[in-house]
Coordinates of C-alpha atoms and ligand atoms in Angstrom, one line a residue:
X1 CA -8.4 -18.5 -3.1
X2 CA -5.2 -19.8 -2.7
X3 CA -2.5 -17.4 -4.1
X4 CA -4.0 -14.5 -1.7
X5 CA -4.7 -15.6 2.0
X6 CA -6.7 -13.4 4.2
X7 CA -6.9 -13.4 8.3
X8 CA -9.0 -10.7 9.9
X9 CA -9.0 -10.1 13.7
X10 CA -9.9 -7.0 15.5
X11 CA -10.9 -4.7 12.7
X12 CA -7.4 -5.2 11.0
X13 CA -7.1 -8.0 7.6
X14 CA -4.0 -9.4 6.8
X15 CA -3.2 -10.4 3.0
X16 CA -0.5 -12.6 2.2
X17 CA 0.3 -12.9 -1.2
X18 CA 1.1 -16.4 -1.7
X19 CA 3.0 -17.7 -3.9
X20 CA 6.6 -18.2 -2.6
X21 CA 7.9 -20.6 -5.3
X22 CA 8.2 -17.5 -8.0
X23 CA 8.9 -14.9 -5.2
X24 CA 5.4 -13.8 -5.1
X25 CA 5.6 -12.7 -8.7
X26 CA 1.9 -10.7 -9.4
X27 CA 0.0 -13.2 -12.3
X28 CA -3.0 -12.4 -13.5
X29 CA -4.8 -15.3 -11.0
X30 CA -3.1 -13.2 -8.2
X31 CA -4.4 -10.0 -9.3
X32 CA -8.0 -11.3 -9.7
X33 CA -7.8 -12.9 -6.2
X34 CA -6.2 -9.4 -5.1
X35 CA -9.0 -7.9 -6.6
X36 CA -12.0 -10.0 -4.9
X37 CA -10.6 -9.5 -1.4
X38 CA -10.3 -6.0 -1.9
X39 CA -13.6 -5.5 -3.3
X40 CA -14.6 -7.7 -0.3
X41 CA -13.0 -5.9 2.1
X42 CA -14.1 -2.6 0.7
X43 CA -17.4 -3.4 1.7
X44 CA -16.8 -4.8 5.2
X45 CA -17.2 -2.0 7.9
X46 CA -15.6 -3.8 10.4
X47 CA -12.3 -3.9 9.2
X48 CA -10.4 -0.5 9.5
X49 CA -6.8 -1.3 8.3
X50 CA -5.2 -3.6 6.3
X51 CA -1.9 -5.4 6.1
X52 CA -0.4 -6.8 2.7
X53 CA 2.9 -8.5 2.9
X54 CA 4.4 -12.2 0.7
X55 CA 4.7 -15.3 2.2
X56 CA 7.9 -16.3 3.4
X57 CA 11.2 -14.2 4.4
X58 CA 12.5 -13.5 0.7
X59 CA 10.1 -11.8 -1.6
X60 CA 7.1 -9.7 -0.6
X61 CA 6.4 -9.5 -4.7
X62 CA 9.3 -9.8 -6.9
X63 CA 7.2 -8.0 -9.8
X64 CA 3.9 -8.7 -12.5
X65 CA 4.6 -11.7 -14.0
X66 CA 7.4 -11.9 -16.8
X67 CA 6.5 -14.9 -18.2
X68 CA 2.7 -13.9 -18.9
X69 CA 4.4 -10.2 -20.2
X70 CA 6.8 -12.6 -22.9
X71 CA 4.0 -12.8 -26.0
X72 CA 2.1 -9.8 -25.3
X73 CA 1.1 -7.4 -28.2
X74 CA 0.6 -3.5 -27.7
X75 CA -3.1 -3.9 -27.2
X76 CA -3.0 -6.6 -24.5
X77 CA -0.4 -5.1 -23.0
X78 CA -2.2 -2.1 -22.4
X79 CA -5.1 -3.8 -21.2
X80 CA -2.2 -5.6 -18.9
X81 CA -1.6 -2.4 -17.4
X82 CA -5.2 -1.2 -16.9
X83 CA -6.0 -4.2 -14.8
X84 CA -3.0 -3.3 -12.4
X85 CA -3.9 0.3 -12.3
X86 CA -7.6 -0.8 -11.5
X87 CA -6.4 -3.0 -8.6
X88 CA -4.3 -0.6 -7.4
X89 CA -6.3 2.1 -7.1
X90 CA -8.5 0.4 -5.9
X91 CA -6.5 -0.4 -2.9
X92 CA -5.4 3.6 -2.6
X93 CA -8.7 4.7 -2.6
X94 CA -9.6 2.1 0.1
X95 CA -11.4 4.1 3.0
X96 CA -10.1 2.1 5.7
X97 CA -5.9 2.5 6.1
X98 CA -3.8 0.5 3.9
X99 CA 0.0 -0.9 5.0
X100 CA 2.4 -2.9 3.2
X101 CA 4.9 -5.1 5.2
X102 CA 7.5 -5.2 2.7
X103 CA 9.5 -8.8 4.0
X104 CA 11.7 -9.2 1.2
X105 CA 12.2 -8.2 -2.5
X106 CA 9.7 -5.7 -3.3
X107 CA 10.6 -5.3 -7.1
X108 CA 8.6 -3.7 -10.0
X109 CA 4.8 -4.3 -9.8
X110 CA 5.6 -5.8 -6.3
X111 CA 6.9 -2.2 -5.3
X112 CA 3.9 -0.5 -7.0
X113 CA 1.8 -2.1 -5.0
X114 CA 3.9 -1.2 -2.1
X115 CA 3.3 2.3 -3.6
X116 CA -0.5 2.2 -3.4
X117 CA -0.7 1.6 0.4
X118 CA -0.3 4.3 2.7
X119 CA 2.6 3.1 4.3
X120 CA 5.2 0.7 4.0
X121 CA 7.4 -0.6 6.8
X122 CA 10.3 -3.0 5.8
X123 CA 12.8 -6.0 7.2
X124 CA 16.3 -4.8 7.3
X125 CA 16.9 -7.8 4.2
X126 CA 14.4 -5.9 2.0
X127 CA 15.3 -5.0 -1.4
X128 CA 13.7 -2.4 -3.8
X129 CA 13.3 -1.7 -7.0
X130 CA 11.8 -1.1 -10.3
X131 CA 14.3 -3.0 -12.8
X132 CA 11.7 -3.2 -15.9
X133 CA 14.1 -0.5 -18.2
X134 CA 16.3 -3.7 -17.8
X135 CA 13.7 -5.8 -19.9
X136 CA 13.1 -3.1 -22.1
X137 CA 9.9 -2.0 -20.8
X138 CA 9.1 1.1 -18.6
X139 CA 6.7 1.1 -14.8
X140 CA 3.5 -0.1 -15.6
X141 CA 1.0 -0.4 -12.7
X142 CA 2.0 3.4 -11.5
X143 CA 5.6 3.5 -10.9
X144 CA 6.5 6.0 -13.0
X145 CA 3.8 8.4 -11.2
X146 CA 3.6 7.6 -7.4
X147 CA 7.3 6.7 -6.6
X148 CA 7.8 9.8 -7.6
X149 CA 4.9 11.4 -5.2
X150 CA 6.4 9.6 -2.4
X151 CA 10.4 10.1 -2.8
X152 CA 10.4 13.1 -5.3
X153 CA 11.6 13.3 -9.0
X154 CA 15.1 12.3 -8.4
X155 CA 15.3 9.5 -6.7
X156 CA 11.9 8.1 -8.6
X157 CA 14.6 9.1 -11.7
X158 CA 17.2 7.6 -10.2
X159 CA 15.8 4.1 -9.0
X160 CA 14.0 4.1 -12.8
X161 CA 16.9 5.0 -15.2
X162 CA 18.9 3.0 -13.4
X163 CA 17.2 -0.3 -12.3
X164 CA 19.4 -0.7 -9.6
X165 CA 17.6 -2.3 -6.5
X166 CA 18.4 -0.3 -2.7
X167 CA 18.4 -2.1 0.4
X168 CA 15.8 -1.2 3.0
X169 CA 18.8 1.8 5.0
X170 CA 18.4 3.7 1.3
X171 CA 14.4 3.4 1.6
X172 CA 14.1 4.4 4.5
X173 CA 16.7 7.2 4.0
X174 CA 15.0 8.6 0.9
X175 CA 11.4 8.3 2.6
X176 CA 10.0 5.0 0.6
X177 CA 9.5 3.2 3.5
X178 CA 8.1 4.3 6.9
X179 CA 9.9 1.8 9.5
X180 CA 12.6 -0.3 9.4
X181 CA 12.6 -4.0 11.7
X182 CA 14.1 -7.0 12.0
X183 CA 12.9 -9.7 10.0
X184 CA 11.2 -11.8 12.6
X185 CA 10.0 -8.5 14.3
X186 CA 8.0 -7.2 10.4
X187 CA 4.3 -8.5 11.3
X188 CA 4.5 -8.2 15.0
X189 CA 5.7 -4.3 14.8
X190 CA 3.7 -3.8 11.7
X191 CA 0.8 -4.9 14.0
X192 CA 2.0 -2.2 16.5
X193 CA 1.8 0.5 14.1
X194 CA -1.7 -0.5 13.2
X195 CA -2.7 -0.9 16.6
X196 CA -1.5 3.1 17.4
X197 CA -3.6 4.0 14.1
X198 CA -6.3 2.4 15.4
X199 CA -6.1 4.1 18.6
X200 CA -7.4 7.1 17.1
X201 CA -10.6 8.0 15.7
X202 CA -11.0 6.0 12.4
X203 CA -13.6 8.3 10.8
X204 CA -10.9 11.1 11.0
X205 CA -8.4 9.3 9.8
X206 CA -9.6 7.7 7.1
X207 CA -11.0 11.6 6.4
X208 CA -7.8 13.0 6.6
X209 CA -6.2 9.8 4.1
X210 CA -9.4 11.1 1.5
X211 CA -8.0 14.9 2.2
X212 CA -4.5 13.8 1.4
X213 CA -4.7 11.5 -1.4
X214 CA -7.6 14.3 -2.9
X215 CA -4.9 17.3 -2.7
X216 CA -1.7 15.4 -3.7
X217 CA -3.6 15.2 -7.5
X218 CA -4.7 19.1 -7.5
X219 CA -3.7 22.1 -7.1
X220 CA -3.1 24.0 -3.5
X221 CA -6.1 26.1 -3.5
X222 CA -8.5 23.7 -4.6
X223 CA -6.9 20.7 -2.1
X224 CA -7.2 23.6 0.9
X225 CA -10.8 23.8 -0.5
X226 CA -11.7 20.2 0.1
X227 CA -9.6 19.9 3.7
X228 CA -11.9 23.0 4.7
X229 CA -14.8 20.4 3.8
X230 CA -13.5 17.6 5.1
X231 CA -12.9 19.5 8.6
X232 CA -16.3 20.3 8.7
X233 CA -17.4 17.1 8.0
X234 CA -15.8 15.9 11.0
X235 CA -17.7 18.2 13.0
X236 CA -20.6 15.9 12.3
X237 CA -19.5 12.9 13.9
X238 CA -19.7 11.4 17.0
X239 CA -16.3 10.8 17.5
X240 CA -15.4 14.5 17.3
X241 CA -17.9 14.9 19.9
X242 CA -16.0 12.3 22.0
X243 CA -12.8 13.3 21.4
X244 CA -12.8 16.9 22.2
X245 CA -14.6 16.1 25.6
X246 CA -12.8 13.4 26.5
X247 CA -9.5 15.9 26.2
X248 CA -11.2 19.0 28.3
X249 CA -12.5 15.9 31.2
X250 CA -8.7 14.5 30.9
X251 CA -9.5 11.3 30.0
X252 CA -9.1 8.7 27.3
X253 CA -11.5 9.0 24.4
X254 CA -14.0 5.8 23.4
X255 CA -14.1 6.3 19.4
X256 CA -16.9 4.4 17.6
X257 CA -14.4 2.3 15.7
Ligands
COA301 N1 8.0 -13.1 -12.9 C1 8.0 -14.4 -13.1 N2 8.8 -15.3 -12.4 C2 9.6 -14.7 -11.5 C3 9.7 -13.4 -11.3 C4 8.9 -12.5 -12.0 N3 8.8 -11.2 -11.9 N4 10.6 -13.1 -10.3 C5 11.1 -14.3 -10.0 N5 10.5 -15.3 -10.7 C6 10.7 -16.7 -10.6 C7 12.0 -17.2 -11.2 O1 11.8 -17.3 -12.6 C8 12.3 -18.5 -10.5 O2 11.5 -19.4 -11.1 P1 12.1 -20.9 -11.5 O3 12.5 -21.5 -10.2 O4 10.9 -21.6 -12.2 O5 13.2 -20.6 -12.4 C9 11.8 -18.2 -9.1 O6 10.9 -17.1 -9.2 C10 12.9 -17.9 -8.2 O7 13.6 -16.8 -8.7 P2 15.2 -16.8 -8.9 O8 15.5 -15.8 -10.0 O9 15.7 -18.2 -9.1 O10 15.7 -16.3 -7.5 P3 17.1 -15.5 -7.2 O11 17.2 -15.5 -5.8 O12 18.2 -16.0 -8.0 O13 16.8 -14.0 -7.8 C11 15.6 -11.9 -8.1 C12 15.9 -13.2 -7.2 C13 14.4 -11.2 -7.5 C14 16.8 -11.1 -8.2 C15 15.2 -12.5 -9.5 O14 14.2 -13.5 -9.4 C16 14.7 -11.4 -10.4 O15 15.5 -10.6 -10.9 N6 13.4 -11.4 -10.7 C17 12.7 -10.5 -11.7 C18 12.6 -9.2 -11.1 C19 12.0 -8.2 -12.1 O16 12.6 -7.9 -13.1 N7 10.8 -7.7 -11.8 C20 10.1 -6.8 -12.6 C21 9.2 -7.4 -13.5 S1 8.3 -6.1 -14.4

């Protein structure tokens, strides 16, 4: 496992993708390591957030692989795309909180995997982008359809029709990424953010990440449905128990995280 490194520590996993001589461009050996340590982690209770960013200070993933896209016919190309989408949702549909610590170019199937965390904080010499219309190809590992969830239609229109990459002010100002910090300030802050997450009740959380990733794919009624079920869900748990006590005695709560 060398192209993906992983570091856990107090319930949070760090992934680096590794491979800073292409920029941390997503091969096929990438994505299958990607996939074993998310499957792994998937199973691990203990860890409640994870953290993907690139090694080094230029590229967090500077998009799938273009050389391994060169020969490809119709058919494997579409199997190409499936293996993304199966990694990536993968990663969405992760229980325990997803962020990506985007440290440098964050480019087509590097910013769609960006796009399948729940957040994304950024270094001020980020770049963004989904330049495939420029090689003649369109999005394929979900650009097309959560960009769009995240900023809106236009600017997912915008950033696709055109190619252009924006700098990490224009992500931030259209909503793509969450934080902004210095370079050498990414992990430690990104670590912050985690570690206010992780204050809370994980249970709820990652309940209320399975409400909202539920209702942003259906319709209002049937999305209000499921929150109603998810709320009472949490009125099962221990944690609720906690917390709601540990308000009315005005004191800090102990979660079971
Ligand atoms: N796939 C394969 N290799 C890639 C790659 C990708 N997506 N992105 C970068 N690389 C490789 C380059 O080919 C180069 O390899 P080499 O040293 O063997 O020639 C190495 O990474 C460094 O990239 P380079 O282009 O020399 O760096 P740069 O600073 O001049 O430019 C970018 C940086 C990101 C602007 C440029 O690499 C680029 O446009 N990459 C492709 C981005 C893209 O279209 N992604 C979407 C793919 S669907």
């Amino acid at each position: 496992m060398s192209f993906v490194l992983l570091q856990t520590a107090n319930g949070i996993a760090e992934i680096v993708i590794n491979k800073p001589e292409t920029l941390n461009a997503l091969n096929s050996l990438i994505l299958n390591e990607l996939e074993k340590v998310i499957n792994n982690i998937s199973k691990d209770d203990d860890i409640k957030l994870v953290i993907i960013t690139g090694q080094g200070s230029k590229s967090f993933a500077a998009g799938a692989d273009i050389n391994e896209m060169k020969d490809l016919n119709p058919q494997q190309a579409r199997e190409f795309s499936r293996f993304g989408h199966t990694v990536f949702k993968t990663i969405e549909n992760l229980q325990q909180i997803t962020i990506a610590a985007i440290n440098g170019y964050a480019l087509g199937g590097g910013l769609e995997l960006a796009l399948a965390c729940d957040l994304r904080t950024a270094s001020k010499t980020a770049k963004f982008g989904l330049p495939e219309v420029s090689l003649g190809i369109t999005p394929g590992y979900g650009g097309t359809q959560r960009l769009q969830r995240i900023v809106g239609m236009s600017h997912a229109k915008e950033m696709i029709f055109t190619g252009e990459m924006i700098d990490a002010n224009e992500a931030y100002r259209i909503g793509l990424v969450n934080k902004v910090y210095e370079q050498d300030e990414l992990l430690p802050c990104t670590r912050l953010l985690a570690q206010k997450i992780l204050s809370n009740s994980m249970s709820a959380v990652s309940l209320a990440k399975a409400s909202i990733n539920y209702g942003i794919q259906c319709g209002l009624d049937s999305a209000c449905q499921y929150e109603t079920e998810i709320f009472s869900l949490c009125f099962s748990t221990r944690d609720r128990i906690e917390g709601i006590n540990a308000f009315i005695e005005k004191r800090k709560p102990q979660f079971g995280n």
